[in-house]
Amino acid sequence: MIKTYNPEHTFVRVDQIREANSTWLRSRLVDVLRENPQMKPKGISHELKKYGVNPPYMQLYLAKRRAMDIIEGNHGESYGKLGRYAEMVRQTNPGSLVKIEYQLIKTGEDDRNGDHTPATLAFRRIYIPGFQCCENELAGCNQFQVQDKNTLYTVSLDTWTCDCRVWEVTGIPCRHAKLAIAHKRDKLESFTHPSFSKENYMKAYSHMIQAIHDPQFWPPMTLEPATILPPPLKRLLGRPRVNRRREVGEDGAVKRSGPIKCSKCFRLGHNTRTCQRSPVRQRKKRRSSQ
C-alpha cells in the first residue's frame, strides 16, 4: 500500500560504462599522452569527460602507464628483442660481430614429469665493435722503470707494454708510459694504437650500414636463449637524488631567506601539511566608538 507520493525525485542516477576499462582508456590516451607526456591524472580525467566517463584514480594511473609503454616501449620487452636484433644485424651486415653477455639468474631444472626447464638468463652487456684492430710491432730497445707510490713498473716503448697492462688492454698509453714518452720528448700520438686515428675511424664508417626492418616484419627465429630478462634492479645506498644536476656555470638553487610559517596555526618551523595543532581562531577586532 502506498501511503504517500512525492513527484519530485531526490536521488541521482549514476552511469557506469563497463566497456570503459583500462584497455579502452589506454587506446584513447595514446595520442593525448604522446603530445603531453607529463599530463597528470587530473588532466586525464578532464580529457575523458567528453566520452562521458569518470574512472577512478587507480584506473587512470594504470591506463596511463600502459599507454606510456606503447609510446616509449616496455622496459622488459625491449631486452627480450636483443637476441633477434643481434641476428638481424648479422644478416643485414655480413661480417659484423655482435656479442651478448648474460648473467645466470636461475639454473635449468627437470620437473617430476621429466620436462626440462631452461635456465633463466638476464642481460649483462652487448658488444658491437666497429672494426677489427690490427697490431703493429716496433723495433728497438727502450725500457724504463717508473715508480708509482711504492710500486715499480717496467715500461717498454718497443713492445708498447707496461706491467699495469692498461696500455695493452686499451691501446692508449697509461700514465707510466706517458711519463716515459715525455722523458724521451716523443709525441703521445705515435704510441697510440692506430685504431684511434682519424683515418681508421673514417674507414670504419665508410661502408653503408644496411637498414633493419621494423620488428613486426622480422621472420620467426629459433634462438638460444629464447627469453632475455632485463638486468635486476639494485637500490643504491642512501637517499635518492631528487634535485637535477645543474650545468657548469649555472646559478645554484635559491634558498629560503627566512623560516617557514604555518598558515593554519601561524607558528614557525613547519608548514600546513605537517601541522599537529588545530587551527587558531582569530579574534575579530572591535571598532572603537568615538
PDB file of C-alpha atoms in Angstrom:
ATOM      1  CA  MET A   1       0.000   0.000   0.000  1.00  0.00           C
ATOM      2  CA  ILE A   2       1.358   3.420  -0.995  1.00  0.00           C
ATOM      3  CA  LYS A   3       0.741   5.941   1.725  1.00  0.00           C
ATOM      4  CA  THR A   4       2.483   8.996   0.285  1.00  0.00           C
ATOM      5  CA  TYR A   5       3.553  10.047  -3.206  1.00  0.00           C
ATOM      6  CA  ASN A   6       6.342  12.528  -3.924  1.00  0.00           C
ATOM      7  CA  PRO A   7       6.515  13.553  -7.605  1.00  0.00           C
ATOM      8  CA  GLU A   8       9.980  15.134  -7.215  1.00  0.00           C
ATOM      9  CA  HIS A   9      12.960  12.744  -7.360  1.00  0.00           C
ATOM     10  CA  THR A  10      15.772  13.337  -4.864  1.00  0.00           C
ATOM     11  CA  PHE A  11      18.221  10.601  -5.953  1.00  0.00           C
ATOM     12  CA  VAL A  12      20.965  10.930  -8.560  1.00  0.00           C
ATOM     13  CA  ARG A  13      21.448   8.373 -11.302  1.00  0.00           C
ATOM     14  CA  VAL A  14      24.996   7.046 -11.663  1.00  0.00           C
ATOM     15  CA  ASP A  15      26.024   5.714 -15.077  1.00  0.00           C
ATOM     16  CA  GLN A  16      28.860   3.166 -15.145  1.00  0.00           C
ATOM     17  CA  ILE A  17      30.098   2.085 -18.571  1.00  0.00           C
ATOM     18  CA  ARG A  18      31.560  -1.396 -18.260  1.00  0.00           C
ATOM     19  CA  GLU A  19      33.378  -1.137 -21.587  1.00  0.00           C
ATOM     20  CA  ALA A  20      35.435   1.797 -20.275  1.00  0.00           C
ATOM     21  CA  ASN A  21      38.130  -0.399 -18.731  1.00  0.00           C
ATOM     22  CA  SER A  22      41.879   0.273 -18.622  1.00  0.00           C
ATOM     23  CA  THR A  23      42.367  -1.243 -22.102  1.00  0.00           C
ATOM     24  CA  TRP A  24      39.774   1.078 -23.624  1.00  0.00           C
ATOM     25  CA  LEU A  25      41.223   4.050 -21.764  1.00  0.00           C
ATOM     26  CA  ARG A  26      44.716   3.159 -22.969  1.00  0.00           C
ATOM     27  CA  SER A  27      43.638   3.321 -26.616  1.00  0.00           C
ATOM     28  CA  ARG A  28      42.144   6.782 -26.044  1.00  0.00           C
ATOM     29  CA  LEU A  29      45.147   8.133 -24.146  1.00  0.00           C
ATOM     30  CA  VAL A  30      47.950   7.150 -26.540  1.00  0.00           C
ATOM     31  CA  ASP A  31      47.544  10.189 -28.806  1.00  0.00           C
ATOM     32  CA  VAL A  32      46.879  12.517 -25.871  1.00  0.00           C
ATOM     33  CA  LEU A  33      49.955  11.451 -23.899  1.00  0.00           C
ATOM     34  CA  ARG A  34      52.152  11.482 -26.993  1.00  0.00           C
ATOM     35  CA  GLU A  35      51.557  15.244 -27.217  1.00  0.00           C
ATOM     36  CA  ASN A  36      51.721  15.833 -23.455  1.00  0.00           C
ATOM     37  CA  PRO A  37      53.575  13.018 -21.621  1.00  0.00           C
ATOM     38  CA  GLN A  38      53.589  14.967 -18.326  1.00  0.00           C
ATOM     39  CA  MET A  39      49.796  15.130 -18.068  1.00  0.00           C
ATOM     40  CA  LYS A  40      48.553  14.367 -14.565  1.00  0.00           C
ATOM     41  CA  PRO A  41      45.630  12.014 -13.786  1.00  0.00           C
ATOM     42  CA  LYS A  42      43.511  15.066 -13.017  1.00  0.00           C
ATOM     43  CA  GLY A  43      44.056  16.380 -16.538  1.00  0.00           C
ATOM     44  CA  ILE A  44      43.390  12.927 -17.986  1.00  0.00           C
ATOM     45  CA  SER A  45      40.086  12.774 -16.109  1.00  0.00           C
ATOM     46  CA  HIS A  46      39.125  16.153 -17.559  1.00  0.00           C
ATOM     47  CA  GLU A  47      40.075  14.925 -21.047  1.00  0.00           C
ATOM     48  CA  LEU A  48      37.870  11.827 -20.699  1.00  0.00           C
ATOM     49  CA  LYS A  49      34.776  13.798 -19.766  1.00  0.00           C
ATOM     50  CA  LYS A  50      33.988  14.227 -23.459  1.00  0.00           C
ATOM     51  CA  TYR A  51      33.354  10.454 -23.557  1.00  0.00           C
ATOM     52  CA  GLY A  52      31.030  10.651 -20.554  1.00  0.00           C
ATOM     53  CA  VAL A  53      33.203   8.507 -18.269  1.00  0.00           C
ATOM     54  CA  ASN A  54      34.726   9.309 -14.898  1.00  0.00           C
ATOM     55  CA  PRO A  55      37.033   6.409 -13.944  1.00  0.00           C
ATOM     56  CA  PRO A  56      38.678   6.220 -10.510  1.00  0.00           C
ATOM     57  CA  TYR A  57      42.221   7.420  -9.885  1.00  0.00           C
ATOM     58  CA  MET A  58      43.902   3.988  -9.858  1.00  0.00           C
ATOM     59  CA  GLN A  59      42.279   3.046 -13.162  1.00  0.00           C
ATOM     60  CA  LEU A  60      43.571   6.283 -14.682  1.00  0.00           C
ATOM     61  CA  TYR A  61      47.050   5.579 -13.328  1.00  0.00           C
ATOM     62  CA  LEU A  62      47.072   2.052 -14.783  1.00  0.00           C
ATOM     63  CA  ALA A  63      45.773   3.261 -18.148  1.00  0.00           C
ATOM     64  CA  LYS A  64      48.423   5.998 -18.306  1.00  0.00           C
ATOM     65  CA  ARG A  65      51.204   3.529 -17.510  1.00  0.00           C
ATOM     66  CA  ARG A  66      50.039   1.149 -20.242  1.00  0.00           C
ATOM     67  CA  ALA A  67      49.743   3.998 -22.735  1.00  0.00           C
ATOM     68  CA  MET A  68      53.278   5.181 -21.922  1.00  0.00           C
ATOM     69  CA  ASP A  69      54.537   1.621 -22.504  1.00  0.00           C
ATOM     70  CA  ILE A  70      53.144   1.823 -26.039  1.00  0.00           C
ATOM     71  CA  ILE A  71      54.695   5.249 -26.640  1.00  0.00           C
ATOM     72  CA  GLU A  72      58.117   4.741 -25.048  1.00  0.00           C
ATOM     73  CA  GLY A  73      58.351   0.948 -25.136  1.00  0.00           C
ATOM     74  CA  ASN A  74      58.301  -1.558 -22.297  1.00  0.00           C
ATOM     75  CA  HIS A  75      61.490  -1.949 -20.266  1.00  0.00           C
ATOM     76  CA  GLY A  76      61.392  -5.743 -20.054  1.00  0.00           C
ATOM     77  CA  GLU A  77      60.168  -6.400 -23.592  1.00  0.00           C
ATOM     78  CA  SER A  78      62.948  -4.282 -25.110  1.00  0.00           C
ATOM     79  CA  TYR A  79      65.590  -6.592 -23.630  1.00  0.00           C
ATOM     80  CA  GLY A  80      63.712  -9.602 -24.987  1.00  0.00           C
ATOM     81  CA  LYS A  81      64.308  -8.328 -28.536  1.00  0.00           C
ATOM     82  CA  LEU A  82      68.100  -8.154 -28.191  1.00  0.00           C
ATOM     83  CA  GLY A  83      68.685 -11.706 -29.424  1.00  0.00           C
ATOM     84  CA  ARG A  84      66.657 -11.171 -32.589  1.00  0.00           C
ATOM     85  CA  TYR A  85      68.199  -7.731 -33.051  1.00  0.00           C
ATOM     86  CA  ALA A  86      71.716  -9.218 -32.957  1.00  0.00           C
ATOM     87  CA  GLU A  87      70.696 -11.842 -35.517  1.00  0.00           C
ATOM     88  CA  MET A  88      69.245  -9.173 -37.817  1.00  0.00           C
ATOM     89  CA  VAL A  89      72.482  -7.165 -37.591  1.00  0.00           C
ATOM     90  CA  ARG A  90      74.445 -10.250 -38.686  1.00  0.00           C
ATOM     91  CA  GLN A  91      72.050 -10.899 -41.582  1.00  0.00           C
ATOM     92  CA  THR A  92      71.823  -7.337 -42.889  1.00  0.00           C
ATOM     93  CA  ASN A  93      75.509  -6.510 -42.328  1.00  0.00           C
ATOM     94  CA  PRO A  94      77.520  -9.681 -43.106  1.00  0.00           C
ATOM     95  CA  GLY A  95      80.806  -9.907 -41.272  1.00  0.00           C
ATOM     96  CA  SER A  96      79.602  -7.903 -38.277  1.00  0.00           C
ATOM     97  CA  LEU A  97      80.408  -9.217 -34.819  1.00  0.00           C
ATOM     98  CA  VAL A  98      77.682  -8.957 -32.183  1.00  0.00           C
ATOM     99  CA  LYS A  99      78.256 -10.483 -28.762  1.00  0.00           C
ATOM    100  CA  ILE A 100      75.732 -10.520 -25.918  1.00  0.00           C
ATOM    101  CA  GLU A 101      76.803 -11.445 -22.400  1.00  0.00           C
ATOM    102  CA  TYR A 102      74.293 -12.816 -19.900  1.00  0.00           C
ATOM    103  CA  GLN A 103      74.177 -13.365 -16.172  1.00  0.00           C
ATOM    104  CA  LEU A 104      72.638 -16.523 -14.753  1.00  0.00           C
ATOM    105  CA  ILE A 105      69.572 -15.886 -12.604  1.00  0.00           C
ATOM    106  CA  LYS A 106      68.292 -19.455 -12.235  1.00  0.00           C
ATOM    107  CA  THR A 107      69.729 -22.754 -13.428  1.00  0.00           C
ATOM    108  CA  GLY A 108      67.748 -25.218 -15.527  1.00  0.00           C
ATOM    109  CA  GLU A 109      65.834 -27.966 -13.709  1.00  0.00           C
ATOM    110  CA  ASP A 110      63.934 -31.162 -14.518  1.00  0.00           C
ATOM    111  CA  ASP A 111      60.429 -31.493 -13.099  1.00  0.00           C
ATOM    112  CA  ARG A 112      58.757 -34.706 -11.947  1.00  0.00           C
ATOM    113  CA  ASN A 113      57.407 -35.364 -15.449  1.00  0.00           C
ATOM    114  CA  GLY A 114      60.879 -35.339 -16.952  1.00  0.00           C
ATOM    115  CA  ASP A 115      60.422 -31.998 -18.709  1.00  0.00           C
ATOM    116  CA  HIS A 116      63.449 -29.759 -18.657  1.00  0.00           C
ATOM    117  CA  THR A 117      63.009 -26.127 -17.677  1.00  0.00           C
ATOM    118  CA  PRO A 118      65.610 -23.914 -19.388  1.00  0.00           C
ATOM    119  CA  ALA A 119      67.852 -21.647 -17.375  1.00  0.00           C
ATOM    120  CA  THR A 120      66.814 -18.059 -16.712  1.00  0.00           C
ATOM    121  CA  LEU A 121      69.297 -15.553 -18.109  1.00  0.00           C
ATOM    122  CA  ALA A 122      69.385 -11.772 -17.705  1.00  0.00           C
ATOM    123  CA  PHE A 123      71.125  -9.226 -19.883  1.00  0.00           C
ATOM    124  CA  ARG A 124      74.571  -8.031 -18.837  1.00  0.00           C
ATOM    125  CA  ARG A 125      76.167  -6.208 -21.784  1.00  0.00           C
ATOM    126  CA  ILE A 126      76.230  -6.132 -25.597  1.00  0.00           C
ATOM    127  CA  TYR A 127      79.365  -5.590 -27.683  1.00  0.00           C
ATOM    128  CA  ILE A 128      79.310  -4.472 -31.333  1.00  0.00           C
ATOM    129  CA  PRO A 129      82.830  -3.487 -32.476  1.00  0.00           C
ATOM    130  CA  GLY A 130      83.055  -1.089 -35.380  1.00  0.00           C
ATOM    131  CA  PHE A 131      86.088  -2.757 -36.958  1.00  0.00           C
ATOM    132  CA  GLN A 132      88.858  -5.208 -36.247  1.00  0.00           C
ATOM    133  CA  CYS A 133      92.044  -3.657 -34.909  1.00  0.00           C
ATOM    134  CA  CYS A 134      95.468  -4.530 -36.377  1.00  0.00           C
ATOM    135  CA  GLU A 135      98.618  -4.982 -34.314  1.00  0.00           C
ATOM    136  CA  ASN A 136     101.850  -3.160 -35.097  1.00  0.00           C
ATOM    137  CA  GLU A 137     105.343  -4.088 -33.957  1.00  0.00           C
ATOM    138  CA  LEU A 138     108.159  -1.642 -33.328  1.00  0.00           C
ATOM    139  CA  ALA A 139     111.890  -2.356 -33.299  1.00  0.00           C
ATOM    140  CA  GLY A 140     114.345  -1.066 -30.729  1.00  0.00           C
ATOM    141  CA  CYS A 141     115.004  -1.312 -27.045  1.00  0.00           C
ATOM    142  CA  ASN A 142     113.670   1.452 -24.850  1.00  0.00           C
ATOM    143  CA  GLN A 143     112.776   0.323 -21.351  1.00  0.00           C
ATOM    144  CA  PHE A 144     112.045   2.472 -18.338  1.00  0.00           C
ATOM    145  CA  GLN A 145     111.276   1.894 -14.692  1.00  0.00           C
ATOM    146  CA  VAL A 146     108.570   4.186 -13.358  1.00  0.00           C
ATOM    147  CA  GLN A 147     107.849   4.387  -9.658  1.00  0.00           C
ATOM    148  CA  ASP A 148     104.204   4.893  -8.732  1.00  0.00           C
ATOM    149  CA  LYS A 149     103.935   5.335  -4.967  1.00  0.00           C
ATOM    150  CA  ASN A 150     105.560   2.162  -3.598  1.00  0.00           C
ATOM    151  CA  THR A 151     105.475   0.080  -6.813  1.00  0.00           C
ATOM    152  CA  LEU A 152     107.952  -0.055  -9.704  1.00  0.00           C
ATOM    153  CA  TYR A 153     106.509  -0.544 -13.203  1.00  0.00           C
ATOM    154  CA  THR A 154     108.597  -1.589 -16.201  1.00  0.00           C
ATOM    155  CA  VAL A 155     107.618   0.228 -19.397  1.00  0.00           C
ATOM    156  CA  SER A 156     108.809  -0.909 -22.833  1.00  0.00           C
ATOM    157  CA  LEU A 157     108.346   1.562 -25.654  1.00  0.00           C
ATOM    158  CA  ASP A 158     109.411  -1.092 -28.169  1.00  0.00           C
ATOM    159  CA  THR A 159     106.599  -3.543 -27.458  1.00  0.00           C
ATOM    160  CA  TRP A 160     104.147  -0.954 -26.083  1.00  0.00           C
ATOM    161  CA  THR A 161     103.750  -2.792 -22.785  1.00  0.00           C
ATOM    162  CA  CYS A 162     103.627  -1.895 -19.117  1.00  0.00           C
ATOM    163  CA  ASP A 163     103.370  -4.032 -16.010  1.00  0.00           C
ATOM    164  CA  CYS A 164      99.986  -2.480 -15.199  1.00  0.00           C
ATOM    165  CA  ARG A 165      98.695  -3.875 -18.564  1.00  0.00           C
ATOM    166  CA  VAL A 166      96.474  -0.842 -19.162  1.00  0.00           C
ATOM    167  CA  TRP A 167      98.402   0.047 -22.312  1.00  0.00           C
ATOM    168  CA  GLU A 168      97.936  -3.443 -23.752  1.00  0.00           C
ATOM    169  CA  VAL A 169      94.226  -3.621 -22.994  1.00  0.00           C
ATOM    170  CA  THR A 170      93.133  -0.146 -24.098  1.00  0.00           C
ATOM    171  CA  GLY A 171      95.737   0.673 -26.744  1.00  0.00           C
ATOM    172  CA  ILE A 172      96.255   4.072 -25.100  1.00  0.00           C
ATOM    173  CA  PRO A 173      99.454   4.743 -23.127  1.00  0.00           C
ATOM    174  CA  CYS A 174      98.957   4.522 -19.386  1.00  0.00           C
ATOM    175  CA  ARG A 175     100.271   7.166 -17.017  1.00  0.00           C
ATOM    176  CA  HIS A 176     103.536   5.253 -16.583  1.00  0.00           C
ATOM    177  CA  ALA A 177     104.047   5.079 -20.352  1.00  0.00           C
ATOM    178  CA  LYS A 178     103.148   8.765 -20.703  1.00  0.00           C
ATOM    179  CA  LEU A 179     105.924   9.637 -18.263  1.00  0.00           C
ATOM    180  CA  ALA A 180     108.429   7.562 -20.268  1.00  0.00           C
ATOM    181  CA  ILE A 181     107.278   9.100 -23.572  1.00  0.00           C
ATOM    182  CA  ALA A 182     107.545  12.594 -22.107  1.00  0.00           C
ATOM    183  CA  HIS A 183     111.055  11.762 -20.884  1.00  0.00           C
ATOM    184  CA  LYS A 184     112.062  10.930 -24.486  1.00  0.00           C
ATOM    185  CA  ARG A 185     110.215  14.018 -25.741  1.00  0.00           C
ATOM    186  CA  ASP A 186     108.255  11.951 -28.247  1.00  0.00           C
ATOM    187  CA  LYS A 187     104.698  12.517 -29.399  1.00  0.00           C
ATOM    188  CA  LEU A 188     101.981  10.708 -27.497  1.00  0.00           C
ATOM    189  CA  GLU A 189     100.058  10.053 -30.727  1.00  0.00           C
ATOM    190  CA  SER A 190     102.960   7.967 -32.052  1.00  0.00           C
ATOM    191  CA  PHE A 191     102.452   5.394 -29.273  1.00  0.00           C
ATOM    192  CA  THR A 192      98.650   5.221 -29.511  1.00  0.00           C
ATOM    193  CA  HIS A 193      97.027   2.297 -31.306  1.00  0.00           C
ATOM    194  CA  PRO A 194      96.183   3.054 -34.962  1.00  0.00           C
ATOM    195  CA  SER A 195      92.540   2.188 -34.331  1.00  0.00           C
ATOM    196  CA  PHE A 196      92.123   5.565 -32.602  1.00  0.00           C
ATOM    197  CA  SER A 197      93.341   7.562 -35.604  1.00  0.00           C
ATOM    198  CA  LYS A 198      91.039   9.669 -37.734  1.00  0.00           C
ATOM    199  CA  GLU A 199      91.881   7.692 -40.895  1.00  0.00           C
ATOM    200  CA  ASN A 200      90.792   4.360 -39.402  1.00  0.00           C
ATOM    201  CA  TYR A 201      87.714   5.991 -37.901  1.00  0.00           C
ATOM    202  CA  MET A 202      86.681   7.187 -41.360  1.00  0.00           C
ATOM    203  CA  LYS A 203      87.369   3.728 -42.818  1.00  0.00           C
ATOM    204  CA  ALA A 204      85.148   2.095 -40.191  1.00  0.00           C
ATOM    205  CA  TYR A 205      82.151   4.184 -41.247  1.00  0.00           C
ATOM    206  CA  SER A 206      82.971   4.415 -44.952  1.00  0.00           C
ATOM    207  CA  HIS A 207      80.703   1.474 -45.797  1.00  0.00           C
ATOM    208  CA  MET A 208      76.950   1.790 -45.799  1.00  0.00           C
ATOM    209  CA  ILE A 209      75.142   0.319 -42.799  1.00  0.00           C
ATOM    210  CA  GLN A 210      72.139  -1.596 -44.104  1.00  0.00           C
ATOM    211  CA  ALA A 211      68.779  -0.701 -42.614  1.00  0.00           C
ATOM    212  CA  ILE A 212      66.960  -3.128 -40.321  1.00  0.00           C
ATOM    213  CA  HIS A 213      63.243  -3.710 -40.792  1.00  0.00           C
ATOM    214  CA  ASP A 214      60.666  -2.919 -38.144  1.00  0.00           C
ATOM    215  CA  PRO A 215      60.332  -5.702 -35.507  1.00  0.00           C
ATOM    216  CA  GLN A 216      56.857  -6.620 -36.761  1.00  0.00           C
ATOM    217  CA  PHE A 217      58.401  -7.655 -40.117  1.00  0.00           C
ATOM    218  CA  TRP A 218      61.152  -9.841 -38.646  1.00  0.00           C
ATOM    219  CA  PRO A 219      60.887 -13.522 -39.630  1.00  0.00           C
ATOM    220  CA  PRO A 220      60.316 -16.137 -36.902  1.00  0.00           C
ATOM    221  CA  MET A 221      63.575 -17.346 -35.365  1.00  0.00           C
ATOM    222  CA  THR A 222      64.638 -20.122 -33.027  1.00  0.00           C
ATOM    223  CA  LEU A 223      67.312 -18.655 -30.769  1.00  0.00           C
ATOM    224  CA  GLU A 224      69.027 -19.715 -27.577  1.00  0.00           C
ATOM    225  CA  PRO A 225      68.172 -18.342 -25.072  1.00  0.00           C
ATOM    226  CA  ALA A 226      64.605 -17.745 -26.186  1.00  0.00           C
ATOM    227  CA  THR A 227      63.878 -15.148 -23.488  1.00  0.00           C
ATOM    228  CA  ILE A 228      66.173 -12.393 -22.219  1.00  0.00           C
ATOM    229  CA  LEU A 229      65.209 -10.705 -18.977  1.00  0.00           C
ATOM    230  CA  PRO A 230      66.220  -7.149 -18.062  1.00  0.00           C
ATOM    231  CA  PRO A 231      69.089  -6.799 -15.576  1.00  0.00           C
ATOM    232  CA  PRO A 232      67.959  -6.957 -11.944  1.00  0.00           C
ATOM    233  CA  LEU A 233      67.379  -3.549 -10.433  1.00  0.00           C
ATOM    234  CA  LYS A 234      69.526  -2.657  -7.450  1.00  0.00           C
ATOM    235  CA  ARG A 235      68.581   0.039  -4.993  1.00  0.00           C
ATOM    236  CA  LEU A 236      71.599   2.173  -4.182  1.00  0.00           C
ATOM    237  CA  LEU A 237      72.519   3.151  -0.659  1.00  0.00           C
ATOM    238  CA  GLY A 238      71.451   6.474   0.742  1.00  0.00           C
ATOM    239  CA  ARG A 239      68.649   8.851  -0.084  1.00  0.00           C
ATOM    240  CA  PRO A 240      67.862   9.040  -3.825  1.00  0.00           C
ATOM    241  CA  ARG A 241      68.774  12.284  -5.560  1.00  0.00           C
ATOM    242  CA  VAL A 242      65.771  14.497  -6.291  1.00  0.00           C
ATOM    243  CA  ASN A 243      67.287  17.750  -7.495  1.00  0.00           C
ATOM    244  CA  ARG A 244      68.582  17.816 -11.051  1.00  0.00           C
ATOM    245  CA  ARG A 245      72.260  18.184 -11.864  1.00  0.00           C
ATOM    246  CA  ARG A 246      72.991  21.786 -12.732  1.00  0.00           C
ATOM    247  CA  GLU A 247      75.165  22.782 -15.666  1.00  0.00           C
ATOM    248  CA  VAL A 248      78.634  24.275 -15.298  1.00  0.00           C
ATOM    249  CA  GLY A 249      78.327  27.977 -14.533  1.00  0.00           C
ATOM    250  CA  GLU A 250      74.632  27.743 -13.658  1.00  0.00           C
ATOM    251  CA  ASP A 251      73.496  29.522 -10.521  1.00  0.00           C
ATOM    252  CA  GLY A 252      72.571  27.386  -7.564  1.00  0.00           C
ATOM    253  CA  ALA A 253      69.109  26.895  -6.183  1.00  0.00           C
ATOM    254  CA  VAL A 254      67.566  29.899  -4.467  1.00  0.00           C
ATOM    255  CA  LYS A 255      67.399  29.216  -0.757  1.00  0.00           C
ATOM    256  CA  ARG A 256      64.638  30.439   1.536  1.00  0.00           C
ATOM    257  CA  SER A 257      65.643  33.664   3.232  1.00  0.00           C
ATOM    258  CA  GLY A 258      63.600  33.112   6.369  1.00  0.00           C
ATOM    259  CA  PRO A 259      61.898  30.321   8.339  1.00  0.00           C
ATOM    260  CA  ILE A 260      58.707  28.749   7.051  1.00  0.00           C
ATOM    261  CA  LYS A 261      55.426  29.657   8.722  1.00  0.00           C
ATOM    262  CA  CYS A 262      52.334  27.503   9.056  1.00  0.00           C
ATOM    263  CA  SER A 263      49.180  29.067   7.643  1.00  0.00           C
ATOM    264  CA  LYS A 264      46.980  27.002   9.984  1.00  0.00           C
ATOM    265  CA  CYS A 265      48.428  27.664  13.441  1.00  0.00           C
ATOM    266  CA  PHE A 266      50.689  30.612  12.450  1.00  0.00           C
ATOM    267  CA  ARG A 267      53.745  29.083  14.129  1.00  0.00           C
ATOM    268  CA  LEU A 268      57.261  28.929  12.694  1.00  0.00           C
ATOM    269  CA  GLY A 269      59.230  25.816  11.785  1.00  0.00           C
ATOM    270  CA  HIS A 270      56.656  23.758   9.851  1.00  0.00           C
ATOM    271  CA  ASN A 271      54.028  24.045   7.130  1.00  0.00           C
ATOM    272  CA  THR A 272      50.335  23.190   6.859  1.00  0.00           C
ATOM    273  CA  ARG A 273      50.862  19.559   5.825  1.00  0.00           C
ATOM    274  CA  THR A 274      52.958  18.674   8.883  1.00  0.00           C
ATOM    275  CA  CYS A 275      50.975  20.772  11.345  1.00  0.00           C
ATOM    276  CA  GLN A 276      49.984  18.871  14.514  1.00  0.00           C
ATOM    277  CA  ARG A 277      47.801  21.564  16.057  1.00  0.00           C
ATOM    278  CA  SER A 278      44.270  22.705  15.438  1.00  0.00           C
ATOM    279  CA  PRO A 279      43.786  25.994  13.578  1.00  0.00           C
ATOM    280  CA  VAL A 280      43.871  29.108  15.714  1.00  0.00           C
ATOM    281  CA  ARG A 281      40.681  31.075  15.641  1.00  0.00           C
ATOM    282  CA  GLN A 282      41.382  34.729  15.023  1.00  0.00           C
ATOM    283  CA  ARG A 283      39.527  37.228  17.082  1.00  0.00           C
ATOM    284  CA  LYS A 284      37.672  39.965  15.314  1.00  0.00           C
ATOM    285  CA  LYS A 285      38.854  43.434  16.078  1.00  0.00           C
ATOM    286  CA  ARG A 286      36.245  45.659  17.655  1.00  0.00           C
ATOM    287  CA  ARG A 287      35.726  49.044  16.213  1.00  0.00           C
ATOM    288  CA  SER A 288      36.356  51.790  18.660  1.00  0.00           C
ATOM    289  CA  SER A 289      33.405  54.116  19.043  1.00  0.00           C
ATOM    290  CA  GLN A 290      34.171  57.792  19.008  1.00  0.00           C
TER     291      GLN A 290
END
